[in-house]
């Protein structure tokens, strides 16, 4: 599995590269700014990009904007944002452009190496991984179909937004797989989601949850 890293901190960039190389990935390129990243995207066929948010010259949102542009140039390119910050506007835009193959993790909240590596694999496979704090900050407070959900259904949907499957949701909430399945079905019904495959409905439910 080939990876591009966009990270301006040389120590962190090399650390990520070494970790990924030692875990069965191939790091195709390391970029330190948006221009280098765009060039690397054009030159290399990769399975995922791991992107920091704040880069030179302004150290605000260059990384997210670069990720959005990369997904415009290469539709469906899996992107895992790995940052200390939540940039709400561009994070919402990144997800609105298609939540499949997208992740957003906060560096301070990833406590284990295997957690991070699993997130890379899940996003590269087309999954979605969102840090709970990212979910919290992207939620909207205006009236919406979410008001129809019970507190338990909202908990289930929040965990869906983090990229968890039914079994993992059950373990988090200490409820059975059958109970999770029932809650997920109720979420789909109450959000008026069209009858299609369950994976697509989960994506639509997450987008509704995030107000996108």
Tab-separated table of C-alpha atoms in Angstrom:
chain	number	residue	atom	x	y	z
A	1	UNK	CA	0.000	0.000	0.000
A	2	UNK	CA	1.567	3.265	-1.178
A	3	UNK	CA	1.364	6.478	0.875
A	4	UNK	CA	2.153	10.167	0.421
A	5	UNK	CA	2.859	12.154	3.594
A	6	UNK	CA	2.227	15.913	3.774
A	7	UNK	CA	3.944	17.178	6.924
A	8	UNK	CA	6.274	20.144	7.385
A	9	UNK	CA	7.828	18.983	10.673
A	10	UNK	CA	10.843	16.902	9.539
A	11	UNK	CA	11.038	14.866	12.730
A	12	UNK	CA	7.357	13.941	12.642
A	13	UNK	CA	7.477	13.301	8.892
A	14	UNK	CA	10.419	10.919	9.237
A	15	UNK	CA	8.792	9.251	12.232
A	16	UNK	CA	5.580	8.646	10.293
A	17	UNK	CA	7.560	7.399	7.308
A	18	UNK	CA	9.545	4.944	9.430
A	19	UNK	CA	6.410	3.725	11.198
A	20	UNK	CA	4.559	3.149	7.941
A	21	UNK	CA	7.553	1.509	6.230
A	22	UNK	CA	7.956	-0.878	9.171
A	23	UNK	CA	4.232	-1.713	9.105
A	24	UNK	CA	3.969	-2.950	5.542
A	25	UNK	CA	3.308	0.357	3.768
A	26	UNK	CA	5.449	2.009	1.104
A	27	UNK	CA	6.005	5.749	1.476
A	28	UNK	CA	6.128	7.058	-2.083
A	29	UNK	CA	6.897	10.678	-1.153
A	30	UNK	CA	7.121	13.145	1.717
A	31	UNK	CA	5.931	16.685	0.940
A	32	UNK	CA	6.481	19.664	3.237
A	33	UNK	CA	4.124	22.154	1.578
A	34	UNK	CA	1.080	22.263	-0.695
A	35	UNK	CA	3.086	22.725	-3.907
A	36	UNK	CA	5.296	19.712	-3.224
A	37	UNK	CA	2.184	17.719	-2.357
A	38	UNK	CA	0.465	18.616	-5.630
A	39	UNK	CA	3.581	17.566	-7.542
A	40	UNK	CA	3.786	14.273	-5.630
A	41	UNK	CA	0.106	13.546	-6.304
A	42	UNK	CA	0.698	14.089	-10.012
A	43	UNK	CA	3.819	11.902	-10.101
A	44	UNK	CA	2.839	8.957	-7.913
A	45	UNK	CA	-0.014	6.461	-7.906
A	46	UNK	CA	-0.811	6.055	-4.225
A	47	UNK	CA	-3.476	4.407	-2.082
A	48	UNK	CA	-3.747	7.142	0.559
A	49	UNK	CA	-2.397	10.557	1.584
A	50	UNK	CA	-1.663	11.358	5.233
A	51	UNK	CA	-1.994	15.114	5.613
A	52	UNK	CA	-1.247	17.678	8.314
A	53	UNK	CA	-3.506	20.745	8.434
A	54	UNK	CA	-1.256	23.694	9.260
A	55	UNK	CA	1.607	24.191	6.828
A	56	UNK	CA	3.782	27.034	5.503
A	57	UNK	CA	3.441	29.837	4.714
A	58	UNK	CA	0.546	30.855	6.996
A	59	UNK	CA	0.220	27.713	9.147
A	60	UNK	CA	-3.577	27.844	9.077
A	61	UNK	CA	-5.391	25.472	6.724
A	62	UNK	CA	-3.015	24.862	3.803
A	63	UNK	CA	-2.993	21.092	4.323
A	64	UNK	CA	-6.771	20.721	4.218
A	65	UNK	CA	-7.059	22.920	1.157
A	66	UNK	CA	-4.341	20.830	-0.499
A	67	UNK	CA	-6.247	17.650	0.370
A	68	UNK	CA	-9.477	19.027	-1.112
A	69	UNK	CA	-7.642	19.990	-4.302
A	70	UNK	CA	-5.989	16.554	-4.483
A	71	UNK	CA	-9.401	14.861	-4.283
A	72	UNK	CA	-10.632	17.174	-7.036
A	73	UNK	CA	-7.700	16.171	-9.264
A	74	UNK	CA	-7.910	12.517	-8.230
A	75	UNK	CA	-11.556	11.832	-7.299
A	76	UNK	CA	-11.865	9.307	-4.509
A	77	UNK	CA	-8.253	9.650	-3.350
A	78	UNK	CA	-8.299	8.433	0.283
A	79	UNK	CA	-7.097	11.153	2.654
A	80	UNK	CA	-6.354	10.856	6.363
A	81	UNK	CA	-5.956	14.230	8.054
A	82	UNK	CA	-3.747	13.897	11.122
A	83	UNK	CA	-3.561	17.176	12.996
A	84	UNK	CA	-3.529	18.978	16.321
A	85	UNK	CA	-6.443	21.161	15.231
A	86	UNK	CA	-9.970	21.002	13.845
A	87	UNK	CA	-10.435	23.443	10.984
A	88	UNK	CA	-14.228	23.343	10.796
A	89	UNK	CA	-14.901	25.039	7.450
A	90	UNK	CA	-12.450	23.041	5.357
A	91	UNK	CA	-13.070	19.815	7.303
A	92	UNK	CA	-16.758	20.140	6.443
A	93	UNK	CA	-15.875	20.827	2.804
A	94	UNK	CA	-13.603	17.783	2.679
A	95	UNK	CA	-16.396	15.568	4.000
A	96	UNK	CA	-19.097	17.168	1.874
A	97	UNK	CA	-17.076	16.342	-1.226
A	98	UNK	CA	-17.592	12.661	-0.373
A	99	UNK	CA	-17.080	10.974	2.981
A	100	UNK	CA	-15.814	7.664	1.609
A	101	UNK	CA	-12.079	7.280	2.083
A	102	UNK	CA	-11.778	10.207	4.482
A	103	UNK	CA	-10.365	10.394	7.993
A	104	UNK	CA	-9.668	13.186	10.457
A	105	UNK	CA	-7.739	12.340	13.612
A	106	UNK	CA	-6.350	14.633	16.284
A	107	UNK	CA	-2.728	13.839	17.109
A	108	UNK	CA	-3.122	14.294	20.848
A	109	UNK	CA	-6.016	11.807	20.976
A	110	UNK	CA	-4.377	8.893	19.147
A	111	UNK	CA	-3.006	6.989	22.115
A	112	UNK	CA	-1.725	3.852	20.362
A	113	UNK	CA	0.283	3.189	17.213
A	114	UNK	CA	-2.045	0.356	16.189
A	115	UNK	CA	-4.979	2.804	16.391
A	116	UNK	CA	-3.330	5.071	13.851
A	117	UNK	CA	-2.296	2.236	11.538
A	118	UNK	CA	-5.806	0.775	11.602
A	119	UNK	CA	-7.185	4.211	10.695
A	120	UNK	CA	-4.797	4.415	7.717
A	121	UNK	CA	-5.896	0.968	6.511
A	122	UNK	CA	-9.589	1.712	6.991
A	123	UNK	CA	-9.459	5.017	5.107
A	124	UNK	CA	-7.345	3.504	2.302
A	125	UNK	CA	-10.033	0.831	1.937
A	126	UNK	CA	-12.694	3.523	1.459
A	127	UNK	CA	-13.875	3.783	5.050
A	128	UNK	CA	-14.440	6.834	7.220
A	129	UNK	CA	-12.612	7.566	10.474
A	130	UNK	CA	-13.494	10.686	12.460
A	131	UNK	CA	-12.169	11.714	15.841
A	132	UNK	CA	-15.036	12.264	18.331
A	133	UNK	CA	-13.888	15.859	18.856
A	134	UNK	CA	-14.064	16.480	15.113
A	135	UNK	CA	-17.605	15.087	15.057
A	136	UNK	CA	-18.553	17.297	17.998
A	137	UNK	CA	-17.243	20.491	16.416
A	138	UNK	CA	-18.842	19.812	13.037
A	139	UNK	CA	-22.302	19.167	14.440
A	140	UNK	CA	-24.863	21.840	13.708
A	141	UNK	CA	-27.425	23.026	16.236
A	142	UNK	CA	-30.190	24.100	13.896
A	143	UNK	CA	-33.456	22.185	13.674
A	144	UNK	CA	-32.995	19.049	11.588
A	145	UNK	CA	-34.250	15.481	11.133
A	146	UNK	CA	-31.826	14.555	13.928
A	147	UNK	CA	-34.375	15.968	16.365
A	148	UNK	CA	-36.493	12.869	15.663
A	149	UNK	CA	-33.855	10.538	17.097
A	150	UNK	CA	-33.836	9.225	20.638
A	151	UNK	CA	-30.725	9.834	22.777
A	152	UNK	CA	-29.622	6.223	22.219
A	153	UNK	CA	-30.105	6.506	18.463
A	154	UNK	CA	-28.007	9.683	18.454
A	155	UNK	CA	-25.267	7.836	20.364
A	156	UNK	CA	-25.325	5.064	17.768
A	157	UNK	CA	-25.200	7.602	14.922
A	158	UNK	CA	-22.313	9.470	16.578
A	159	UNK	CA	-20.299	6.249	16.698
A	160	UNK	CA	-21.223	5.526	13.073
A	161	UNK	CA	-19.772	8.951	12.256
A	162	UNK	CA	-16.507	7.875	13.887
A	163	UNK	CA	-16.388	4.972	11.428
A	164	UNK	CA	-17.361	2.157	13.801
A	165	UNK	CA	-19.262	-0.896	12.605
A	166	UNK	CA	-22.217	-2.459	14.416
A	167	UNK	CA	-20.135	-4.857	16.520
A	168	UNK	CA	-17.792	-2.101	17.719
A	169	UNK	CA	-20.777	0.156	18.482
A	170	UNK	CA	-22.335	-2.604	20.581
A	171	UNK	CA	-19.094	-3.026	22.525
A	172	UNK	CA	-18.848	0.734	23.139
A	173	UNK	CA	-22.438	1.027	24.365
A	174	UNK	CA	-22.603	-2.416	26.062
A	175	UNK	CA	-25.583	-3.516	24.000
A	176	UNK	CA	-26.168	-6.533	21.750
A	177	UNK	CA	-25.618	-6.670	18.007
A	178	UNK	CA	-29.367	-7.091	17.623
A	179	UNK	CA	-30.026	-3.901	19.570
A	180	UNK	CA	-27.488	-1.992	17.465
A	181	UNK	CA	-29.086	-3.300	14.269
A	182	UNK	CA	-32.503	-2.118	15.491
A	183	UNK	CA	-31.194	1.345	16.397
A	184	UNK	CA	-29.415	1.703	13.046
A	185	UNK	CA	-32.628	0.742	11.245
A	186	UNK	CA	-34.542	3.341	13.232
A	187	UNK	CA	-31.938	5.982	12.336
A	188	UNK	CA	-32.316	5.215	8.623
A	189	UNK	CA	-36.116	5.327	8.918
A	190	UNK	CA	-36.288	8.567	10.914
A	191	UNK	CA	-33.817	10.360	8.633
A	192	UNK	CA	-35.920	9.399	5.587
A	193	UNK	CA	-32.964	7.779	3.857
A	194	UNK	CA	-33.732	6.065	0.535
A	195	UNK	CA	-33.773	2.249	0.505
A	196	UNK	CA	-30.371	1.351	-0.917
A	197	UNK	CA	-27.399	-0.703	0.271
A	198	UNK	CA	-26.615	-0.334	3.966
A	199	UNK	CA	-23.111	1.056	3.368
A	200	UNK	CA	-24.450	3.931	1.279
A	201	UNK	CA	-27.188	4.617	3.824
A	202	UNK	CA	-24.596	4.801	6.589
A	203	UNK	CA	-22.679	7.427	4.602
A	204	UNK	CA	-25.879	9.444	4.077
A	205	UNK	CA	-26.734	9.161	7.776
A	206	UNK	CA	-23.274	10.424	8.781
A	207	UNK	CA	-23.518	13.378	6.360
A	208	UNK	CA	-26.922	14.269	7.822
A	209	UNK	CA	-25.465	14.027	11.323
A	210	UNK	CA	-22.660	16.416	10.410
A	211	UNK	CA	-25.082	18.820	8.745
A	212	UNK	CA	-23.528	18.369	5.306
